XYZ file of N, CA and C in Angstrom:
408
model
N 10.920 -20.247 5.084
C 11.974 -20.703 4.188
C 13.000 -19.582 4.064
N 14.021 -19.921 3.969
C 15.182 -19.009 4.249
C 15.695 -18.991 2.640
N 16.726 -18.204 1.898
C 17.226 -18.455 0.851
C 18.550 -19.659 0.729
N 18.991 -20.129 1.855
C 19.214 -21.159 1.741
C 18.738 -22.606 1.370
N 17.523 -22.552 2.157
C 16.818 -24.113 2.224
C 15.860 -23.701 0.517
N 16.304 -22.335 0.329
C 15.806 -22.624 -1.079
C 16.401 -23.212 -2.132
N 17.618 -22.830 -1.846
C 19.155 -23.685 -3.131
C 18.769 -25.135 -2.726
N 18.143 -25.689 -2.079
C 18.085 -27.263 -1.712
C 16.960 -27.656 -3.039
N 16.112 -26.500 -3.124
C 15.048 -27.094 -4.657
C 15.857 -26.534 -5.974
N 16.778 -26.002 -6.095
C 17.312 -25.482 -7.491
C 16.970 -26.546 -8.366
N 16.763 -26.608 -9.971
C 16.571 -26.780 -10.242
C 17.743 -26.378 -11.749
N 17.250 -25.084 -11.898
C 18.689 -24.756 -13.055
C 18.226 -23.020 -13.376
N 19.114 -22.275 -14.241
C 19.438 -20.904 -14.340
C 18.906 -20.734 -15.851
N 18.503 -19.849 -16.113
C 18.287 -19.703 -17.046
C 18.637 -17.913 -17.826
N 19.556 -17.602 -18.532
C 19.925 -16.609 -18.666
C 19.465 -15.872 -20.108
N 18.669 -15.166 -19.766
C 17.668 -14.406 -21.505
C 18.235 -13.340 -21.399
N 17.412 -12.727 -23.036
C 17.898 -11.537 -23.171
C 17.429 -10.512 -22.260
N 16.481 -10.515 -21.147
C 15.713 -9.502 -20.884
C 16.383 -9.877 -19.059
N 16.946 -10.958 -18.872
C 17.511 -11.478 -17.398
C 17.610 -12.778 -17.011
N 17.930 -12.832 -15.489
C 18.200 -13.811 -15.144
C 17.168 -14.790 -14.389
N 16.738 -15.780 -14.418
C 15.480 -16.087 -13.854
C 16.439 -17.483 -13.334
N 16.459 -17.807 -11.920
C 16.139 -19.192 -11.450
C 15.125 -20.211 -10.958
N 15.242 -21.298 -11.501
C 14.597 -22.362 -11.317
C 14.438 -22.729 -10.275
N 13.761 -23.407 -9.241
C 13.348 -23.906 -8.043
C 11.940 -24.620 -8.000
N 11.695 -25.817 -7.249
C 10.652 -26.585 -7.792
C 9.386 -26.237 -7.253
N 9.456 -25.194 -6.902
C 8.228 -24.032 -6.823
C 7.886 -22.703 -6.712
N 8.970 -22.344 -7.099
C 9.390 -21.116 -7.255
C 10.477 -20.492 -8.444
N 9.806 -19.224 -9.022
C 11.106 -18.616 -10.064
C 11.527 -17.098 -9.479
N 12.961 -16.925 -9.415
C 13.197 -15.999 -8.723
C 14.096 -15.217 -10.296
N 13.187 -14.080 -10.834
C 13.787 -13.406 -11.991
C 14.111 -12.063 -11.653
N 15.523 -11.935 -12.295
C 16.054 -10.253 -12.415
C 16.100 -9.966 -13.556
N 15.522 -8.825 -13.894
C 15.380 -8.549 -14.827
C 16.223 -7.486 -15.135
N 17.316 -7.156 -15.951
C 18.222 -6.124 -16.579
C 18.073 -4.940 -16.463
N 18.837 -3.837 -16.251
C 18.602 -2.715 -15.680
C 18.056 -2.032 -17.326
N 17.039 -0.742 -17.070
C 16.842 -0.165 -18.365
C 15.738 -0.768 -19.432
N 15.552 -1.526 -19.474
C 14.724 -2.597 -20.330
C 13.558 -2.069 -20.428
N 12.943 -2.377 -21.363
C 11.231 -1.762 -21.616
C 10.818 -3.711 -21.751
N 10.238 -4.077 -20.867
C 9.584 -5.713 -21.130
C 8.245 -5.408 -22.276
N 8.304 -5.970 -22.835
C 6.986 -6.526 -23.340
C 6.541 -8.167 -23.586
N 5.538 -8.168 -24.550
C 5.220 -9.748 -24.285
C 6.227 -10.209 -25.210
N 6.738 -10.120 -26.329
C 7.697 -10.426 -26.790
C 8.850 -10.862 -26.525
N 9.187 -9.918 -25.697
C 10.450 -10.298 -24.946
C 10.449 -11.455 -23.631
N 8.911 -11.187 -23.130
C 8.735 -12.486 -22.178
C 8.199 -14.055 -22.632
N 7.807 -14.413 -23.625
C 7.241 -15.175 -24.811
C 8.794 -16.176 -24.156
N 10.064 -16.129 -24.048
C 10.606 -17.214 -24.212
C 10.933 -17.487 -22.872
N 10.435 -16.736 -21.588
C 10.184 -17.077 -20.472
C 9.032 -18.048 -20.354
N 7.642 -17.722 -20.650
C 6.858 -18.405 -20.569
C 6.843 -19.582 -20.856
N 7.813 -19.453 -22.103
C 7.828 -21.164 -22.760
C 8.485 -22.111 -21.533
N 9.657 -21.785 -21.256
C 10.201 -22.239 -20.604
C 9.415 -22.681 -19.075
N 8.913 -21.570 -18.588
C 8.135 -21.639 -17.260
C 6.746 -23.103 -17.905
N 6.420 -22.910 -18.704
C 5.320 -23.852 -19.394
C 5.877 -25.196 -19.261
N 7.187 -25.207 -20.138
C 7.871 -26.535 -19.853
C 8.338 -27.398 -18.220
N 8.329 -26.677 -17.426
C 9.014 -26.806 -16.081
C 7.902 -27.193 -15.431
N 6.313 -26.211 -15.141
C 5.709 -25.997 -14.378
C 4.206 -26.106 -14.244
N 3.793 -26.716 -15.796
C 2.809 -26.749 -16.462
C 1.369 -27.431 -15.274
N 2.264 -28.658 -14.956
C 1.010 -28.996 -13.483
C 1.385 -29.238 -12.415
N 2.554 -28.044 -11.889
C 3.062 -27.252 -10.559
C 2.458 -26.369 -10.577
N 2.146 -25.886 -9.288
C 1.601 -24.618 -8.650
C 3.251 -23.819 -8.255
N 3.157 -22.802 -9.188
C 4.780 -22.031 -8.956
C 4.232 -20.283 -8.789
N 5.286 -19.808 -7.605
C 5.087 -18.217 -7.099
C 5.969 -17.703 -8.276
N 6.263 -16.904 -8.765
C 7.651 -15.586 -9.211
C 7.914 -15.200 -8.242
N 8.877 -14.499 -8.060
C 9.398 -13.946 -7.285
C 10.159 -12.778 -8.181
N 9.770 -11.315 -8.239
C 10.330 -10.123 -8.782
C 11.682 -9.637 -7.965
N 12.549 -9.699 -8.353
C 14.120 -9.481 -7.593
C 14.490 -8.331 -8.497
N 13.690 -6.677 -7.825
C 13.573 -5.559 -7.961
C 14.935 -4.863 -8.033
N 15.842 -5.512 -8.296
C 17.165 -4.275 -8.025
C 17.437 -3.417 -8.873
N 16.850 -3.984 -10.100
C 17.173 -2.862 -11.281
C 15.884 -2.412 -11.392
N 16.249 -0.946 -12.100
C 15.069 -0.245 -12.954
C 14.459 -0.673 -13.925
N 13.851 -1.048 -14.513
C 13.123 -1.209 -15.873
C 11.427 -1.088 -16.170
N 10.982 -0.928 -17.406
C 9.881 -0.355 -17.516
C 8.888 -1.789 -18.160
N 7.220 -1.862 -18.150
C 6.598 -2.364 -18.559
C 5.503 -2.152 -18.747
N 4.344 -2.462 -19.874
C 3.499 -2.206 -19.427
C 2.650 -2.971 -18.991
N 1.694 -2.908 -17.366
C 1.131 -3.883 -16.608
C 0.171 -4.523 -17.317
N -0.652 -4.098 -18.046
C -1.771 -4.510 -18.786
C -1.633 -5.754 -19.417
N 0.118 -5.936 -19.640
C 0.554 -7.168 -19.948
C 0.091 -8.324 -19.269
N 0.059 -7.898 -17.825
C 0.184 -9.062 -17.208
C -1.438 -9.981 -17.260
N -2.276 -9.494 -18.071
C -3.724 -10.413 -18.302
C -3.139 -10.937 -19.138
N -2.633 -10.927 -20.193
C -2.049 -11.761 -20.891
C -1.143 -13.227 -20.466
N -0.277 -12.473 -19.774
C 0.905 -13.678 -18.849
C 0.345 -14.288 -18.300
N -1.406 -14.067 -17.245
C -1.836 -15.082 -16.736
C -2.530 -16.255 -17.415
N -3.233 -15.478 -18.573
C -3.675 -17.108 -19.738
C -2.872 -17.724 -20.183
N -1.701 -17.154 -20.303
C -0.454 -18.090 -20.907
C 0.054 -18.814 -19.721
N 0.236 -18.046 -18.518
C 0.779 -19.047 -16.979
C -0.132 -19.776 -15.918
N -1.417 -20.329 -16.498
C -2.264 -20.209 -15.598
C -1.260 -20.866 -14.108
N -0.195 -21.412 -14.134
C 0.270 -22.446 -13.251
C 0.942 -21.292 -12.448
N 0.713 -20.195 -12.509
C 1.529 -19.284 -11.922
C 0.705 -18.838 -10.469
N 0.709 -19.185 -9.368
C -0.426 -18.546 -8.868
C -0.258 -17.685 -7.351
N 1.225 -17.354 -7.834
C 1.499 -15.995 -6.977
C 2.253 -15.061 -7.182
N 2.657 -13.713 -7.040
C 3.305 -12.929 -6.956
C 3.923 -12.192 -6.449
N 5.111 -12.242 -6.500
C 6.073 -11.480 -5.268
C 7.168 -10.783 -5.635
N 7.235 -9.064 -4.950
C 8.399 -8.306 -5.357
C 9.201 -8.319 -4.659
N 10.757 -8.118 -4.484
C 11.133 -7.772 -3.410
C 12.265 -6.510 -3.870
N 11.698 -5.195 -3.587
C 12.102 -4.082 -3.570
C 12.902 -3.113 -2.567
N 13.921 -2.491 -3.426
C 15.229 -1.746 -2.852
C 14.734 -0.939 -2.486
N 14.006 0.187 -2.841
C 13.996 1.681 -2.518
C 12.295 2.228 -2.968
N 11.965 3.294 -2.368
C 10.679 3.549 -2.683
C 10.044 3.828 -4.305
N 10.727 3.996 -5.046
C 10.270 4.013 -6.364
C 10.266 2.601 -6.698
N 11.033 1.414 -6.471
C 10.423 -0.069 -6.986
C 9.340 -0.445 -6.197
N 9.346 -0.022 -5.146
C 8.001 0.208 -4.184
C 6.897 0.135 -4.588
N 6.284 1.618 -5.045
C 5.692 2.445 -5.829
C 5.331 1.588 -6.998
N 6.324 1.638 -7.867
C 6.065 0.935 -9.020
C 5.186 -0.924 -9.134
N 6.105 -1.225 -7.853
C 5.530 -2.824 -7.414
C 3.875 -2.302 -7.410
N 3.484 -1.791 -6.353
C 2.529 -1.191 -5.939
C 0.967 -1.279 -7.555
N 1.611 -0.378 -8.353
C 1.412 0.118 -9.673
C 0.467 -1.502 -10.364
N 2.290 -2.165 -10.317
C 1.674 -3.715 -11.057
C 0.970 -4.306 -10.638
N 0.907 -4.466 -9.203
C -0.042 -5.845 -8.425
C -1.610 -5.122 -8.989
N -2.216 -4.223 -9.180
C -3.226 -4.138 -9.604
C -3.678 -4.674 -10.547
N -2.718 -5.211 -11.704
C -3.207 -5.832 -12.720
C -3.331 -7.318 -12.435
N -2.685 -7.608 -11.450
C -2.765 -9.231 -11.047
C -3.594 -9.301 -11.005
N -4.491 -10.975 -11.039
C -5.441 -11.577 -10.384
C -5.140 -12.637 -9.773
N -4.331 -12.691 -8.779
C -3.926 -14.137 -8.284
C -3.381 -12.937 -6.880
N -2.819 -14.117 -5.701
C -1.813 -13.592 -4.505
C -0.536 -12.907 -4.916
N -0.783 -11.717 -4.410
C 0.582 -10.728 -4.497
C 1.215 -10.535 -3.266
N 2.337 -9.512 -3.176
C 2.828 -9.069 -2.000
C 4.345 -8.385 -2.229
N 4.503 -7.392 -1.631
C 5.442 -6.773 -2.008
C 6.739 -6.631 -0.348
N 7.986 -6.964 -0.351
C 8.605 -7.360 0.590
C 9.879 -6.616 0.133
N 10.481 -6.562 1.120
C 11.999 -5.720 1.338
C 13.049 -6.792 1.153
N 12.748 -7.660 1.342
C 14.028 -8.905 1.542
C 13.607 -10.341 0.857
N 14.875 -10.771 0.427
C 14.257 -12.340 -0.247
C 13.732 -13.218 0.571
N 14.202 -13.351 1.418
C 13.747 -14.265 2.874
C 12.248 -13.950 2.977
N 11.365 -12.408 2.917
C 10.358 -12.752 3.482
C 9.558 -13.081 2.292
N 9.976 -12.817 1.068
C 9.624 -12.954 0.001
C 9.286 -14.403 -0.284
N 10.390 -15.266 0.212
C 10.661 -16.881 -0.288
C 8.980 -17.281 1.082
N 9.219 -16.516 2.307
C 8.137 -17.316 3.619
C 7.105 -16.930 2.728
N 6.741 -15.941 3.116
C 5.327 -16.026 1.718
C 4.905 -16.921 0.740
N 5.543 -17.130 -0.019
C 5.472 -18.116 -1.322
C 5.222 -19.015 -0.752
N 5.937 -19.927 0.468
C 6.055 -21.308 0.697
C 4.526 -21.069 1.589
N 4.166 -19.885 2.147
C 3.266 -20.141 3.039
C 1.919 -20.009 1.502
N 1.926 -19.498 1.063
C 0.643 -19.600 -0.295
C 0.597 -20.720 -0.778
N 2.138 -21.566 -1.127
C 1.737 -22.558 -1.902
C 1.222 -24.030 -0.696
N 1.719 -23.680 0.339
C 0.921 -24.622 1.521
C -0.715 -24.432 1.973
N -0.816 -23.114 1.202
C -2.714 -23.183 1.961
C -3.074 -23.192 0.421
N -2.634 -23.243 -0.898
C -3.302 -23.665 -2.014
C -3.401 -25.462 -1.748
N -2.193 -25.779 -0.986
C -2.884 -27.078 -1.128
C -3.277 -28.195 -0.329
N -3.960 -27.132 0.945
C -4.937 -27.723 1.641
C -5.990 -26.986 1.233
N -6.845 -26.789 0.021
C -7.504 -26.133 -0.429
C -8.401 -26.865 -1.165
């Protein structure tokens, strides 16, 4: 899947205080604001939203790494009882410190991760996970 044939599932934009997250009907591709410290608080009105959209879809994230910002990972056991519908993860990182840092988070996952240089290989991934979840 290319980032084109991805605008063919858009769905809609959604603009928070913490970034920008798009919709796609199996996929969310979020940037998150340069500087930011995330916590669950601040992601609480993502989730809702992702809940409303995706609740009995199988949907990847997609992390669109361009900015800096801080979190702490430990969060993310949390995000998965709240997302169980979430059941992949994907960065796609500029430079070796979002790298690094990607690196850092996927440990706290428990679901498919992967960390990629470009949206394109970012988007093949996703489409290729959510095709063997469901011949599964």
């Amino acid at each position: 899947m290319s980032t084109d044939s991805l605008e063919k599932t858009y769905l809609t934009t959604h603009e928070l205080a913490i970034g920008t997250f798009r919709f796609y009907e199996q996929v969310v591709v979020g940037q998150v604001r340069e500087g930011l410290q995330i916590s669950m608080d601040n992601v609480l009105p993502l989730l809702a939203l992702s809940w409303e959209a995706y609740r009995d879809t199988s949907v990847v994230y997609i992390s669109d790494r361009k900015y800096s910002y801080s979190l702490d990972p430990t969060m993310y056991y949390e995000v998965q009882k709240l997302a169980p519908h979430i059941t992949g993860y994907a960065w796609v990182v500029y430079n070796e410190i979002n790298r690094k840092t990607a690196e850092l988070e996927a440990r706290f996952l428990q679901c498919p991760k992967a960390i990629h240089h470009t949206m394109d290989n970012a988007l093949q991934w996703s489409v290729n996970l959510l095709q063997n979840e469901g011949q599964s």
